[in-house]
Amino acid sequence: MKKTIIKILKGLGITIVAIPVIIIALFIAIEVVGYAANHITTSKQTKELTAYIEKTIEDASISEVYSFTGNSTGTGNHVECLSRITFKSDMSEDDVDTIFKEKYKYYDLEGQEGSYVITVYGDAPFPDNIEGH
């Protein structure tokens, strides 16, 4: 009887210690998966933006491609997917802006003497990930 009670108490003790460890491991696993998913999403967004520029602006000459995953504004705890591409084109800024209005909701276009910088902001699949803090 005494051995049975000791076995039960030992099992209960192991369970009490194991539950927090399992919860912490699960939390870390979710954060790592979220981190990877957010970066994959940013990479995909940047590739799609590059392809869209090459397809819709025939004389586009891309000189720089930049992407960022994280909190780009510093105004809260969230993750954004940012893609920025610098390219040259002989098209007018209004025409280039019209092209991006057709596809993107959140973007910023800066133009100067035939050189353009387009910045596209996208939603991250895990916006509350630790990376946004």
PDB file of C-alpha atoms in Angstrom:
ATOM      1  CA  MET A   1       0.000   0.000   0.000  1.00  0.00           C
ATOM      2  CA  LYS A   2       2.825   2.378   0.934  1.00  0.00           C
ATOM      3  CA  LYS A   3       4.675   1.649  -2.345  1.00  0.00           C
ATOM      4  CA  THR A   4       1.510   2.352  -4.322  1.00  0.00           C
ATOM      5  CA  ILE A   5       1.028   5.735  -2.631  1.00  0.00           C
ATOM      6  CA  ILE A   6       4.694   6.621  -3.285  1.00  0.00           C
ATOM      7  CA  LYS A   7       4.309   5.664  -6.969  1.00  0.00           C
ATOM      8  CA  ILE A   8       1.164   7.787  -7.243  1.00  0.00           C
ATOM      9  CA  LEU A   9       2.843  10.776  -5.563  1.00  0.00           C
ATOM     10  CA  LYS A  10       5.929  10.376  -7.742  1.00  0.00           C
ATOM     11  CA  GLY A  11       3.771  10.290 -10.906  1.00  0.00           C
ATOM     12  CA  LEU A  12       1.799  13.299  -9.694  1.00  0.00           C
ATOM     13  CA  GLY A  13       5.037  15.210  -9.001  1.00  0.00           C
ATOM     14  CA  ILE A  14       6.423  14.429 -12.442  1.00  0.00           C
ATOM     15  CA  THR A  15       3.131  15.537 -14.026  1.00  0.00           C
ATOM     16  CA  ILE A  16       3.110  18.820 -12.073  1.00  0.00           C
ATOM     17  CA  VAL A  17       6.662  19.595 -13.219  1.00  0.00           C
ATOM     18  CA  ALA A  18       6.114  18.403 -16.804  1.00  0.00           C
ATOM     19  CA  ILE A  19       2.991  20.467 -17.553  1.00  0.00           C
ATOM     20  CA  PRO A  20       4.728  23.896 -17.353  1.00  0.00           C
ATOM     21  CA  VAL A  21       7.681  22.561 -19.340  1.00  0.00           C
ATOM     22  CA  ILE A  22       5.340  21.286 -22.058  1.00  0.00           C
ATOM     23  CA  ILE A  23       3.438  24.605 -22.147  1.00  0.00           C
ATOM     24  CA  ILE A  24       6.676  26.604 -22.452  1.00  0.00           C
ATOM     25  CA  ALA A  25       7.959  24.290 -25.212  1.00  0.00           C
ATOM     26  CA  LEU A  26       4.648  24.643 -27.068  1.00  0.00           C
ATOM     27  CA  PHE A  27       4.801  28.450 -26.798  1.00  0.00           C
ATOM     28  CA  ILE A  28       8.366  28.476 -28.173  1.00  0.00           C
ATOM     29  CA  ALA A  29       7.385  26.137 -31.015  1.00  0.00           C
ATOM     30  CA  ILE A  30       4.465  28.397 -31.994  1.00  0.00           C
ATOM     31  CA  GLU A  31       6.752  31.455 -31.996  1.00  0.00           C
ATOM     32  CA  VAL A  32       9.331  29.695 -34.183  1.00  0.00           C
ATOM     33  CA  VAL A  33       6.648  28.553 -36.649  1.00  0.00           C
ATOM     34  CA  GLY A  34       5.216  32.098 -36.691  1.00  0.00           C
ATOM     35  CA  TYR A  35       8.653  33.585 -37.303  1.00  0.00           C
ATOM     36  CA  ALA A  36       9.263  31.251 -40.241  1.00  0.00           C
ATOM     37  CA  ALA A  37       5.782  31.786 -41.721  1.00  0.00           C
ATOM     38  CA  ASN A  38       6.125  35.575 -41.514  1.00  0.00           C
ATOM     39  CA  HIS A  39       9.496  35.557 -43.278  1.00  0.00           C
ATOM     40  CA  ILE A  40       8.243  33.182 -45.967  1.00  0.00           C
ATOM     41  CA  THR A  41       5.269  35.504 -46.539  1.00  0.00           C
ATOM     42  CA  THR A  42       7.553  38.546 -46.878  1.00  0.00           C
ATOM     43  CA  SER A  43       9.790  36.697 -49.326  1.00  0.00           C
ATOM     44  CA  LYS A  44       6.782  35.645 -51.401  1.00  0.00           C
ATOM     45  CA  GLN A  45       5.384  39.204 -51.366  1.00  0.00           C
ATOM     46  CA  THR A  46       8.731  40.616 -52.550  1.00  0.00           C
ATOM     47  CA  LYS A  47       9.015  38.063 -55.357  1.00  0.00           C
ATOM     48  CA  GLU A  48       5.451  38.817 -56.484  1.00  0.00           C
ATOM     49  CA  LEU A  49       6.142  42.572 -56.452  1.00  0.00           C
ATOM     50  CA  THR A  50       9.307  42.071 -58.502  1.00  0.00           C
ATOM     51  CA  ALA A  51       7.435  39.934 -61.035  1.00  0.00           C
ATOM     52  CA  TYR A  52       4.583  42.473 -61.182  1.00  0.00           C
ATOM     53  CA  ILE A  53       7.009  45.313 -61.939  1.00  0.00           C
ATOM     54  CA  GLU A  54       8.767  43.291 -64.631  1.00  0.00           C
ATOM     55  CA  LYS A  55       5.431  42.314 -66.187  1.00  0.00           C
ATOM     56  CA  THR A  56       3.581  45.641 -66.116  1.00  0.00           C
ATOM     57  CA  ILE A  57       6.415  48.158 -66.627  1.00  0.00           C
ATOM     58  CA  GLU A  58       8.171  47.010 -69.772  1.00  0.00           C
ATOM     59  CA  ASP A  59      11.208  49.286 -69.504  1.00  0.00           C
ATOM     60  CA  ALA A  60      11.724  48.753 -65.777  1.00  0.00           C
ATOM     61  CA  SER A  61      15.295  48.283 -64.667  1.00  0.00           C
ATOM     62  CA  ILE A  62      15.374  47.020 -61.080  1.00  0.00           C
ATOM     63  CA  SER A  63      18.429  48.169 -59.156  1.00  0.00           C
ATOM     64  CA  GLU A  64      17.651  47.247 -55.551  1.00  0.00           C
ATOM     65  CA  VAL A  65      15.340  44.816 -53.754  1.00  0.00           C
ATOM     66  CA  TYR A  66      14.799  45.020 -49.991  1.00  0.00           C
ATOM     67  CA  SER A  67      12.428  43.213 -47.663  1.00  0.00           C
ATOM     68  CA  PHE A  68      11.778  43.478 -43.942  1.00  0.00           C
ATOM     69  CA  THR A  69       9.671  41.441 -41.543  1.00  0.00           C
ATOM     70  CA  GLY A  70       8.847  42.952 -38.182  1.00  0.00           C
ATOM     71  CA  ASN A  71       7.465  46.097 -36.611  1.00  0.00           C
ATOM     72  CA  SER A  72       8.355  48.803 -39.109  1.00  0.00           C
ATOM     73  CA  THR A  73       6.419  51.661 -37.512  1.00  0.00           C
ATOM     74  CA  GLY A  74       7.264  51.328 -33.836  1.00  0.00           C
ATOM     75  CA  THR A  75       3.676  52.154 -32.918  1.00  0.00           C
ATOM     76  CA  GLY A  76       2.550  48.879 -31.447  1.00  0.00           C
ATOM     77  CA  ASN A  77       3.235  45.222 -31.049  1.00  0.00           C
ATOM     78  CA  HIS A  78       2.612  43.737 -34.463  1.00  0.00           C
ATOM     79  CA  VAL A  79       4.474  42.252 -37.403  1.00  0.00           C
ATOM     80  CA  GLU A  80       4.345  43.630 -40.932  1.00  0.00           C
ATOM     81  CA  CYS A  81       5.720  42.388 -44.214  1.00  0.00           C
ATOM     82  CA  LEU A  82       7.503  45.202 -46.061  1.00  0.00           C
ATOM     83  CA  SER A  83       8.863  44.963 -49.596  1.00  0.00           C
ATOM     84  CA  ARG A  84      10.807  47.830 -51.199  1.00  0.00           C
ATOM     85  CA  ILE A  85      12.072  47.885 -54.772  1.00  0.00           C
ATOM     86  CA  THR A  86      14.042  50.610 -56.513  1.00  0.00           C
ATOM     87  CA  PHE A  87      13.739  50.717 -60.290  1.00  0.00           C
ATOM     88  CA  LYS A  88      14.126  53.053 -63.268  1.00  0.00           C
ATOM     89  CA  SER A  89      11.560  53.664 -65.967  1.00  0.00           C
ATOM     90  CA  ASP A  90      10.709  56.313 -68.562  1.00  0.00           C
ATOM     91  CA  MET A  91       7.030  56.181 -67.576  1.00  0.00           C
ATOM     92  CA  SER A  92       5.485  59.151 -65.780  1.00  0.00           C
ATOM     93  CA  GLU A  93       4.942  58.933 -62.026  1.00  0.00           C
ATOM     94  CA  ASP A  94       1.165  59.132 -62.513  1.00  0.00           C
ATOM     95  CA  ASP A  95       1.214  56.148 -64.892  1.00  0.00           C
ATOM     96  CA  VAL A  96       3.387  54.128 -62.527  1.00  0.00           C
ATOM     97  CA  ASP A  97       1.109  55.036 -59.615  1.00  0.00           C
ATOM     98  CA  THR A  98      -1.946  53.893 -61.583  1.00  0.00           C
ATOM     99  CA  ILE A  99      -0.305  50.524 -62.213  1.00  0.00           C
ATOM    100  CA  PHE A 100       0.261  49.942 -58.492  1.00  0.00           C
ATOM    101  CA  LYS A 101      -3.210  51.196 -57.513  1.00  0.00           C
ATOM    102  CA  GLU A 102      -4.705  48.347 -59.525  1.00  0.00           C
ATOM    103  CA  LYS A 103      -3.026  45.660 -57.429  1.00  0.00           C
ATOM    104  CA  TYR A 104      -1.923  47.005 -54.038  1.00  0.00           C
ATOM    105  CA  LYS A 105      -3.941  48.535 -51.240  1.00  0.00           C
ATOM    106  CA  TYR A 106      -1.108  49.665 -48.958  1.00  0.00           C
ATOM    107  CA  TYR A 107       1.867  51.049 -50.819  1.00  0.00           C
ATOM    108  CA  ASP A 108       4.048  54.135 -51.041  1.00  0.00           C
ATOM    109  CA  LEU A 109       5.571  55.340 -54.310  1.00  0.00           C
ATOM    110  CA  GLU A 110       8.411  57.831 -54.476  1.00  0.00           C
ATOM    111  CA  GLY A 111       9.611  59.077 -57.841  1.00  0.00           C
ATOM    112  CA  GLN A 112      12.449  61.324 -58.889  1.00  0.00           C
ATOM    113  CA  GLU A 113      13.805  61.830 -62.418  1.00  0.00           C
ATOM    114  CA  GLY A 114      12.790  58.425 -63.768  1.00  0.00           C
ATOM    115  CA  SER A 115      13.855  56.557 -60.647  1.00  0.00           C
ATOM    116  CA  TYR A 116      11.151  55.049 -58.454  1.00  0.00           C
ATOM    117  CA  VAL A 117      10.993  53.432 -55.043  1.00  0.00           C
ATOM    118  CA  ILE A 118       7.886  51.356 -54.380  1.00  0.00           C
ATOM    119  CA  THR A 119       7.223  50.160 -50.852  1.00  0.00           C
ATOM    120  CA  VAL A 120       4.445  47.620 -50.308  1.00  0.00           C
ATOM    121  CA  TYR A 121       3.111  46.766 -46.862  1.00  0.00           C
ATOM    122  CA  GLY A 122       1.455  43.402 -46.273  1.00  0.00           C
ATOM    123  CA  ASP A 123      -0.176  41.574 -43.420  1.00  0.00           C
ATOM    124  CA  ALA A 124       1.797  38.888 -41.629  1.00  0.00           C
ATOM    125  CA  PRO A 125       0.078  35.545 -40.969  1.00  0.00           C
ATOM    126  CA  PHE A 126       1.251  35.728 -37.336  1.00  0.00           C
ATOM    127  CA  PRO A 127       0.907  39.467 -36.556  1.00  0.00           C
ATOM    128  CA  ASP A 128       1.314  39.017 -32.784  1.00  0.00           C
ATOM    129  CA  ASN A 129       4.590  37.134 -33.083  1.00  0.00           C
ATOM    130  CA  ILE A 130       7.432  37.977 -30.688  1.00  0.00           C
ATOM    131  CA  GLU A 131       9.297  39.552 -33.615  1.00  0.00           C
ATOM    132  CA  GLY A 132       6.916  42.533 -33.535  1.00  0.00           C
ATOM    133  CA  HIS A 133       7.784  43.526 -29.987  1.00  0.00           C
TER     134      HIS A 133
END
